Tab-separated table of C-alpha atoms in Angstrom:
chain	number	residue	atom	x	y	z
A	1	MET	CA	0.305	-0.374	0.485
A	2	GLY	CA	1.676	3.420	-1.127
A	3	GLU	CA	1.579	6.514	0.627
A	4	VAL	CA	-0.880	9.750	-0.520
A	5	ILE	CA	0.735	12.774	-0.391
A	6	VAL	CA	-1.688	15.821	-1.009
A	7	VAL	CA	0.104	19.025	-2.432
A	8	THR	CA	-1.877	22.179	-1.101
A	9	SER	CA	-1.486	26.208	-0.319
A	10	GLY	CA	-3.943	27.645	-0.536
A	11	LYS	CA	-3.543	30.777	-2.941
A	12	GLY	CA	-3.086	30.068	-6.039
A	13	GLY	CA	-0.522	30.690	-8.635
A	14	VAL	CA	2.862	29.704	-5.905
A	15	GLY	CA	4.036	26.221	-7.330
A	16	LYS	CA	1.608	23.534	-6.496
A	17	THR	CA	1.590	22.048	-10.369
A	18	THR	CA	5.142	22.455	-10.642
A	19	THR	CA	5.783	21.009	-6.979
A	20	THR	CA	3.739	18.159	-7.851
A	21	ALA	CA	5.407	17.852	-10.969
A	22	ASN	CA	8.909	17.233	-10.260
A	23	LEU	CA	7.972	15.426	-6.879
A	24	GLY	CA	7.138	13.082	-9.356
A	25	VAL	CA	9.523	13.484	-12.237
A	26	GLY	CA	12.002	13.319	-8.785
A	27	LEU	CA	10.584	10.363	-7.415
A	28	ALA	CA	10.126	8.049	-10.099
A	29	ALA	CA	13.929	9.116	-11.507
A	30	LEU	CA	14.967	6.791	-8.505
A	31	GLY	CA	12.745	4.328	-9.349
A	32	HIS	CA	9.548	4.350	-7.183
A	33	LYS	CA	6.654	3.884	-9.145
A	34	VAL	CA	4.692	6.594	-8.877
A	35	ALA	CA	0.751	8.503	-9.557
A	36	LEU	CA	0.014	11.911	-9.823
A	37	ILE	CA	-3.399	12.544	-9.511
A	38	ASP	CA	-4.761	16.003	-10.603
A	39	ALA	CA	-7.515	17.343	-8.368
A	40	ASP	CA	-7.967	20.243	-9.699
A	41	ILE	CA	-11.371	19.477	-11.980
A	42	GLY	CA	-12.111	22.198	-14.197
A	43	LEU	CA	-8.782	23.794	-14.642
A	44	ARG	CA	-6.733	20.544	-15.154
A	45	ASN	CA	-2.964	21.784	-15.875
A	46	LEU	CA	-0.891	19.023	-14.720
A	47	ASP	CA	-0.634	17.847	-17.505
A	48	VAL	CA	0.583	20.689	-19.112
A	49	LEU	CA	3.206	20.647	-16.972
A	50	LEU	CA	4.489	17.125	-18.092
A	51	GLY	CA	3.684	17.546	-20.971
A	52	LEU	CA	0.831	14.755	-21.951
A	53	GLU	CA	-1.998	16.761	-22.764
A	54	ASN	CA	-1.455	14.924	-26.402
A	55	ARG	CA	-2.877	11.876	-24.585
A	56	ILE	CA	-5.677	12.137	-22.739
A	57	VAL	CA	-8.422	9.602	-22.974
A	58	TYR	CA	-10.203	9.161	-19.827
A	59	ASP	CA	-10.087	11.617	-16.532
A	60	LEU	CA	-11.043	11.674	-13.166
A	61	THR	CA	-14.158	12.261	-13.516
A	62	ASP	CA	-15.121	8.917	-16.125
A	63	VAL	CA	-13.160	6.401	-13.508
A	64	THR	CA	-15.283	7.781	-10.158
A	65	GLY	CA	-18.226	8.115	-12.682
A	66	GLY	CA	-17.805	4.267	-13.325
A	67	ARG	CA	-17.425	4.909	-17.140
A	68	CYS	CA	-14.125	3.503	-17.472
A	69	ARG	CA	-11.196	1.596	-15.001
A	70	LEU	CA	-8.431	3.007	-13.358
A	71	LYS	CA	-6.102	1.459	-15.963
A	72	GLN	CA	-7.274	3.022	-19.020
A	73	ALA	CA	-7.233	5.930	-17.449
A	74	LEU	CA	-4.134	6.328	-16.134
A	75	ILE	CA	-1.399	7.979	-18.719
A	76	LYS	CA	2.286	6.281	-18.574
A	77	ASP	CA	4.607	9.614	-18.714
A	78	LYS	CA	7.244	10.033	-21.859
A	79	HIS	CA	10.166	10.821	-20.278
A	80	CYS	CA	10.514	8.705	-16.905
A	81	GLU	CA	9.413	5.125	-16.140
A	82	GLY	CA	6.865	3.858	-13.447
A	83	LEU	CA	5.414	7.765	-13.782
A	84	HIS	CA	1.559	7.841	-14.638
A	85	LEU	CA	-1.138	10.477	-14.462
A	86	LEU	CA	-4.379	10.610	-13.224
A	87	PRO	CA	-6.305	13.945	-15.222
A	88	ALA	CA	-8.640	16.352	-14.418
A	89	SER	CA	-11.322	16.296	-16.191
A	90	GLN	CA	-11.799	19.762	-17.614
A	91	THR	CA	-15.797	19.744	-18.342
A	92	LYS	CA	-17.572	19.434	-15.873
A	93	ASP	CA	-16.806	20.772	-12.220
A	94	LYS	CA	-15.509	20.373	-8.711
A	95	THR	CA	-19.060	18.897	-7.538
A	96	ALA	CA	-18.266	16.597	-10.001
A	97	VAL	CA	-16.615	14.029	-7.804
A	98	SER	CA	-17.606	13.809	-3.735
A	99	PRO	CA	-15.121	13.593	-0.608
A	100	GLU	CA	-15.722	9.331	-0.065
A	101	GLU	CA	-15.366	9.081	-3.679
A	102	MET	CA	-12.203	10.403	-3.956
A	103	LYS	CA	-10.878	8.711	-0.520
A	104	LYS	CA	-11.438	5.203	-2.218
A	105	LEU	CA	-9.870	6.410	-5.923
A	106	CYS	CA	-6.924	7.017	-3.454
A	107	GLN	CA	-6.905	3.953	-1.873
A	108	ASP	CA	-7.595	2.019	-5.223
A	109	VAL	CA	-4.608	4.091	-6.641
A	110	ALA	CA	-2.375	3.056	-3.677
A	111	GLN	CA	-2.477	-0.239	-4.030
A	112	GLU	CA	-0.590	-0.219	-7.059
A	113	PHE	CA	2.101	2.557	-6.415
A	114	GLU	CA	4.483	3.729	-3.621
A	115	TYR	CA	3.702	7.366	-3.947
A	116	VAL	CA	0.644	8.714	-4.836
A	117	ILE	CA	0.796	12.605	-5.753
A	118	VAL	CA	-2.795	15.098	-5.919
A	119	ASP	CA	-1.982	18.081	-6.626
A	120	CYS	CA	-4.510	19.904	-4.755
A	121	PRO	CA	-6.685	23.587	-6.513
A	122	ALA	CA	-6.405	26.375	-5.038
A	123	GLY	CA	-9.399	28.048	-2.715
A	124	ILE	CA	-10.550	25.838	0.651
A	125	GLU	CA	-13.974	24.664	-0.777
A	126	GLN	CA	-14.883	21.289	-1.959
A	127	GLY	CA	-12.575	21.116	-4.456
A	128	PHE	CA	-9.823	21.794	-1.463
A	129	ARG	CA	-11.943	18.719	0.311
A	130	ASN	CA	-11.760	16.676	-2.369
A	131	ALA	CA	-8.185	16.347	-3.291
A	132	ILE	CA	-7.275	15.830	1.276
A	133	ALA	CA	-9.290	13.516	1.723
A	134	GLY	CA	-7.802	10.176	0.792
A	135	ALA	CA	-4.131	11.960	1.675
A	136	ASP	CA	-2.037	10.315	4.305
A	137	LYS	CA	0.266	13.744	4.659
A	138	ALA	CA	0.238	17.094	3.493
A	139	ILE	CA	3.036	18.910	1.510
A	140	VAL	CA	1.950	22.921	1.931
A	141	VAL	CA	3.899	25.205	-0.380
A	142	THR	CA	4.422	28.845	0.159
A	143	THR	CA	6.132	31.812	-1.639
A	144	PRO	CA	7.612	34.366	1.061
A	145	GLU	CA	5.039	36.657	0.150
A	146	VAL	CA	2.165	37.803	2.610
A	147	ALA	CA	-1.074	36.872	1.339
A	148	ALA	CA	0.909	33.822	0.361
A	149	VAL	CA	2.164	32.677	3.908
A	150	ARG	CA	-1.208	33.628	5.167
A	151	ASP	CA	-3.539	31.482	2.777
A	152	ALA	CA	-0.555	28.614	4.143
A	153	ASP	CA	-1.794	29.202	7.891
A	154	ARG	CA	-5.663	29.062	7.015
A	155	ILE	CA	-4.706	25.637	5.030
A	156	ILE	CA	-1.981	24.783	7.887
A	157	GLY	CA	-5.522	24.840	10.436
A	158	LEU	CA	-7.840	22.936	7.697
A	159	LEU	CA	-5.475	20.258	7.534
A	160	GLU	CA	-5.008	20.168	10.998
A	161	ALA	CA	-8.803	20.248	11.524
A	162	ALA	CA	-9.008	17.683	9.009
A	163	GLU	CA	-6.624	14.957	11.204
A	164	LEU	CA	-3.897	15.948	8.018
A	165	ARG	CA	-1.443	16.268	11.023
A	166	ASN	CA	1.882	17.624	10.626
A	167	PRO	CA	2.405	19.240	7.625
A	168	LYS	CA	5.740	19.502	5.277
A	169	LEU	CA	5.859	23.243	4.362
A	170	VAL	CA	8.205	23.840	0.617
A	171	ILE	CA	8.861	27.631	0.454
A	172	ASN	CA	9.572	28.468	-3.426
A	173	ARG	CA	10.508	31.142	-5.488
A	174	PHE	CA	13.077	32.073	-2.422
A	175	ARG	CA	15.646	35.292	-4.061
A	176	TYR	CA	18.227	34.486	-1.137
A	177	LYS	CA	19.682	37.988	-2.049
A	178	MET	CA	16.545	39.926	-1.022
A	179	VAL	CA	16.648	38.352	1.900
A	180	GLN	CA	20.144	39.657	2.279
A	181	GLN	CA	19.501	42.927	1.762
A	182	LYS	CA	16.081	42.703	4.696
A	183	ASP	CA	13.208	43.522	1.906
A	184	MET	CA	11.968	39.433	1.694
A	185	MET	CA	11.071	37.436	4.870
A	186	SER	CA	13.516	35.246	5.579
A	187	ILE	CA	13.396	31.282	6.326
A	188	GLU	CA	13.243	31.810	9.980
A	189	ASP	CA	11.112	34.469	9.492
A	190	ILE	CA	8.071	31.386	7.933
A	191	ILE	CA	9.055	28.943	10.380
A	192	ASP	CA	8.656	31.539	12.564
A	193	ILE	CA	5.411	32.241	11.826
A	194	LEU	CA	3.890	29.323	10.835
A	195	ALA	CA	5.603	26.493	13.548
A	196	VAL	CA	5.298	24.209	10.956
A	197	ASP	CA	8.356	21.512	9.906
A	198	LEU	CA	10.398	22.915	6.737
A	199	LEU	CA	10.655	20.361	3.565
A	200	GLY	CA	12.497	22.303	1.483
A	201	VAL	CA	13.635	25.623	0.145
A	202	VAL	CA	13.689	26.096	-3.988
A	203	PRO	CA	14.800	29.124	-4.838
A	204	GLU	CA	13.700	31.284	-7.951
A	205	ASP	CA	14.910	30.142	-10.983
A	206	GLU	CA	14.095	31.260	-14.694
A	207	GLN	CA	14.848	27.501	-15.512
A	208	VAL	CA	11.454	26.815	-14.041
A	209	VAL	CA	9.676	28.442	-17.191
A	210	VAL	CA	11.648	27.515	-20.235
A	211	SER	CA	11.299	23.578	-18.578
A	212	THR	CA	7.715	24.630	-18.536
A	213	ASN	CA	7.755	25.605	-21.795
A	214	LYS	CA	9.004	22.914	-23.203
A	215	GLY	CA	6.687	19.700	-20.769
A	216	GLU	CA	9.629	19.151	-18.862
A	217	SER	CA	10.601	19.466	-16.032
A	218	VAL	CA	13.368	21.386	-14.306
A	219	VAL	CA	14.021	18.148	-11.959
A	220	GLN	CA	15.720	16.548	-14.912
A	221	ASP	CA	17.663	19.002	-15.508
A	222	GLU	CA	21.323	18.647	-13.596
A	223	ARG	CA	22.588	22.132	-13.374
A	224	SER	CA	19.782	24.066	-12.693
A	225	ARG	CA	19.199	25.150	-8.503
A	226	SER	CA	15.519	24.702	-8.305
A	227	GLY	CA	16.004	21.053	-10.206
A	228	GLN	CA	17.758	20.343	-6.994
A	229	ALA	CA	16.378	21.641	-4.689
A	230	PHE	CA	13.193	19.046	-5.678
A	231	ARG	CA	15.539	16.883	-6.007
A	232	ASN	CA	16.932	17.173	-2.189
A	233	ILE	CA	12.887	17.534	-0.972
A	234	VAL	CA	12.216	14.077	-3.107
A	235	GLN	CA	15.342	12.479	-1.390
A	236	ARG	CA	13.880	13.891	2.403
A	237	ILE	CA	10.049	11.718	1.287
A	238	LYS	CA	12.324	8.914	1.247
A	239	GLY	CA	13.056	9.625	5.046
A	240	GLU	CA	16.458	11.059	4.118
A	241	ALA	CA	18.483	13.753	6.666
A	242	VAL	CA	19.833	15.853	3.503
A	243	PRO	CA	20.937	19.738	4.689
A	244	LEU	CA	19.181	22.909	2.241
A	245	MET	CA	21.551	23.422	0.207
A	246	ASN	CA	23.326	26.359	-0.580
A	247	LEU	CA	20.873	29.466	-2.060
A	248	ASN	CA	23.390	32.142	-2.419
A	249	GLN	CA	23.929	32.237	-5.947
A	250	ASN	CA	25.386	35.438	-6.353
A	251	GLY	CA	28.583	34.508	-4.065
A	252	MET	CA	31.995	34.526	-5.932
A	253	LEU	CA	32.391	30.694	-5.138
A	254	SER	CA	29.391	29.960	-6.427
A	255	LYS	CA	29.743	31.573	-10.115
A	256	LEU	CA	33.082	30.689	-9.733
A	257	ARG	CA	32.205	26.763	-9.472
A	258	ARG	CA	29.521	27.304	-12.050
A	259	ILE	CA	31.386	28.652	-15.039
A	260	ILE	CA	34.089	25.783	-15.073
A	261	GLY	CA	31.161	23.704	-14.622
A	262	LEU	CA	31.073	22.415	-10.595
A	263	LYS	CA	27.698	23.554	-10.569
B	1	MET	CA	28.723	49.229	-4.237
B	2	LEU	CA	25.578	51.062	-4.181
B	3	GLU	CA	23.696	47.679	-2.778
B	4	PHE	CA	26.059	48.503	0.141
B	5	LEU	CA	24.597	52.496	0.482
B	6	THR	CA	21.839	51.168	0.559
B	7	ARG	CA	21.468	47.833	2.772
B	8	LEU	CA	23.296	51.029	5.277
B	9	PHE	CA	21.064	53.148	4.804
B	10	SER	CA	17.588	51.012	5.129
B	11	ARG	CA	19.060	50.169	8.518
B	12	GLU	CA	17.486	53.595	9.697
B	13	SER	CA	14.021	53.134	8.839
B	14	SER	CA	12.195	49.554	8.611
B	15	SER	CA	13.449	47.137	6.336
B	16	SER	CA	9.710	46.114	4.140
B	17	LYS	CA	11.117	42.528	5.793
B	18	ASP	CA	9.969	43.683	9.111
B	19	ILE	CA	7.184	45.434	7.716
B	20	ALA	CA	5.780	41.961	5.261
B	21	LYS	CA	6.934	40.698	9.133
B	22	GLU	CA	4.482	42.928	10.863
B	23	ARG	CA	1.270	42.992	8.594
B	24	LEU	CA	1.625	39.122	8.789
B	25	ARG	CA	1.351	39.196	12.277
B	26	LEU	CA	-1.181	41.107	12.946
B	27	VAL	CA	-3.800	39.381	10.203
B	28	LEU	CA	-2.801	35.942	11.613
B	29	VAL	CA	-3.800	37.382	14.696
B	30	HIS	CA	-6.822	38.039	13.029
B	31	ASP	CA	-7.760	35.397	11.080
B	32	ARG	CA	-6.296	32.471	13.490
B	33	ALA	CA	-8.545	33.637	16.489
B	34	GLY	CA	-11.543	33.454	14.098
B	35	VAL	CA	-12.520	37.536	14.630
B	36	SER	CA	-14.388	39.578	11.718
B	37	PRO	CA	-14.108	42.846	10.852
B	38	GLN	CA	-18.238	42.769	11.710
B	39	LEU	CA	-16.763	41.237	15.098
B	40	LEU	CA	-14.494	43.893	16.674
B	41	GLN	CA	-17.159	46.305	15.276
B	42	ALA	CA	-19.764	45.018	17.909
B	43	LEU	CA	-17.599	44.633	19.790
B	44	LYS	CA	-17.558	48.627	19.544
B	45	SER	CA	-20.320	49.449	19.744
B	46	GLU	CA	-21.348	47.461	23.402
B	47	LEU	CA	-17.556	49.032	24.052
B	48	ILE	CA	-19.402	52.963	24.078
B	49	LYS	CA	-22.836	52.422	25.031
B	50	VAL	CA	-20.893	50.742	28.449
B	51	ILE	CA	-18.818	52.974	29.163
B	52	SER	CA	-21.010	55.991	28.090
B	53	ASN	CA	-23.414	55.129	31.186
B	54	TYR	CA	-20.333	56.477	33.061
B	55	MET	CA	-18.290	58.802	31.555
B	56	GLU	CA	-18.611	61.047	28.361
B	57	ILE	CA	-16.151	59.679	25.622
B	58	ASP	CA	-15.569	60.356	21.943
B	59	GLU	CA	-16.495	57.695	19.495
B	60	SER	CA	-14.867	59.043	16.601
B	61	GLY	CA	-11.460	58.447	18.202
B	62	LEU	CA	-12.349	55.150	19.715
B	63	GLU	CA	-9.521	52.585	18.201
B	64	VAL	CA	-10.319	48.694	19.239
B	65	ASN	CA	-7.584	46.367	18.396
B	66	LEU	CA	-5.687	42.935	19.057
B	67	GLU	CA	-2.531	42.752	18.965
B	68	SER	CA	0.365	40.520	19.042
B	69	ASN	CA	3.856	39.793	20.760
B	70	ASP	CA	5.662	37.833	21.827
B	71	ASN	CA	2.499	34.844	20.615
B	72	GLN	CA	0.673	36.663	23.547
B	73	VAL	CA	-2.294	38.625	21.931
B	74	ALA	CA	-4.091	41.546	23.208
B	75	LEU	CA	-7.646	43.833	22.944
B	76	ILE	CA	-6.426	47.422	22.648
B	77	ALA	CA	-8.883	49.819	23.473
B	78	ASN	CA	-7.777	53.650	23.034
B	79	ILE	CA	-10.827	55.886	24.047
B	80	PRO	CA	-10.547	59.767	25.038
B	81	ILE	CA	-12.654	60.920	27.228
B	82	LYS	CA	-14.736	64.516	26.748
B	83	GLN	CA	-15.615	64.280	30.131
B	84	MET	CA	-16.661	62.588	32.867
B	85	LYS	CA	-20.062	62.667	33.840
B	86	ARG	CA	-21.657	63.955	36.778
B	87	LEU	CA	-23.278	60.560	37.951
B	88	PRO	CA	-26.794	60.170	40.302
B	89	GLU	CA	-26.236	60.136	44.448
B	90	ASN	CA	-27.790	56.386	44.608
B	91	VAL	CA	-25.660	55.171	41.179
B	92	VAL	CA	-22.271	55.468	43.207
B	93	SER	CA	-23.163	53.916	46.591
B	94	THR	CA	-23.403	51.078	44.726
B	95	LEU	CA	-20.602	50.550	42.352
């Protein structure tokens, strides 16, 4: 029986789907059997991030509605052996699935896969309740901004009320230089306010846009810094104690290292 | 160099990160306590009602806010008094 992890945030646009895709690809790259479930019904995106948008035949609501079998709806990733996607429906809305149906679905998927990662929609309404219904663990994604951290706090409260205790935090789009200049909240500031465990910090990285454009994931880009951050998070999900990477990319030493190809 | 200078000068006023942190703390106090602006407004009008029995207050200058520091939340009320009321003898004797 695999582990069901929901990736959530409250606020939109902080990187839930990007995180879901990278963790899925990262885990699968290490040889694990991984299924990604896009729970953002009506606004599916995970398929596009993975470059699988042309392969969708059936979707999540077809499975819960009994119009196809689970195996028929699961799409094999083209880059990564062992990675599968269960896409969201683009035409239905959030009420097309109930939390009970999602719970059953997650259990069924977890029979076949080691890791099941659910991409939660933004907001705190039924889409959110559906996405967390079948989860064993939760990851909360935030960015170092007031609105995103505020929403993360709200989500943490709702997760704990739903018996999903000890959610782990991912701080995305972190800018070391701005933190140095005291123009961005630091990791310590955010952890102090939210009082949760840190799972990882992903630096702001233009390479994310480049990869997304191509339907690829930065986690597979050996030279990308955000990719390294996601690879570290993958290790931590597996239970390895990996220290936070050096986020200072502007130091002379790291510049020199990058020039001579040592990353 | 420019960076160094701005950093030097920015120490004088509080940095934008500190402003963000403070705003966040305050907004979370309200969020976590489930205190809505309507609730604060209701509290305000009841306070005015009660206090007006004893003294004349400047209602327009009344401020009621929740504030937090060091993990403690306090209800801070700033109530400007215009004049004390002369209380009737029988009320004073029951106080």
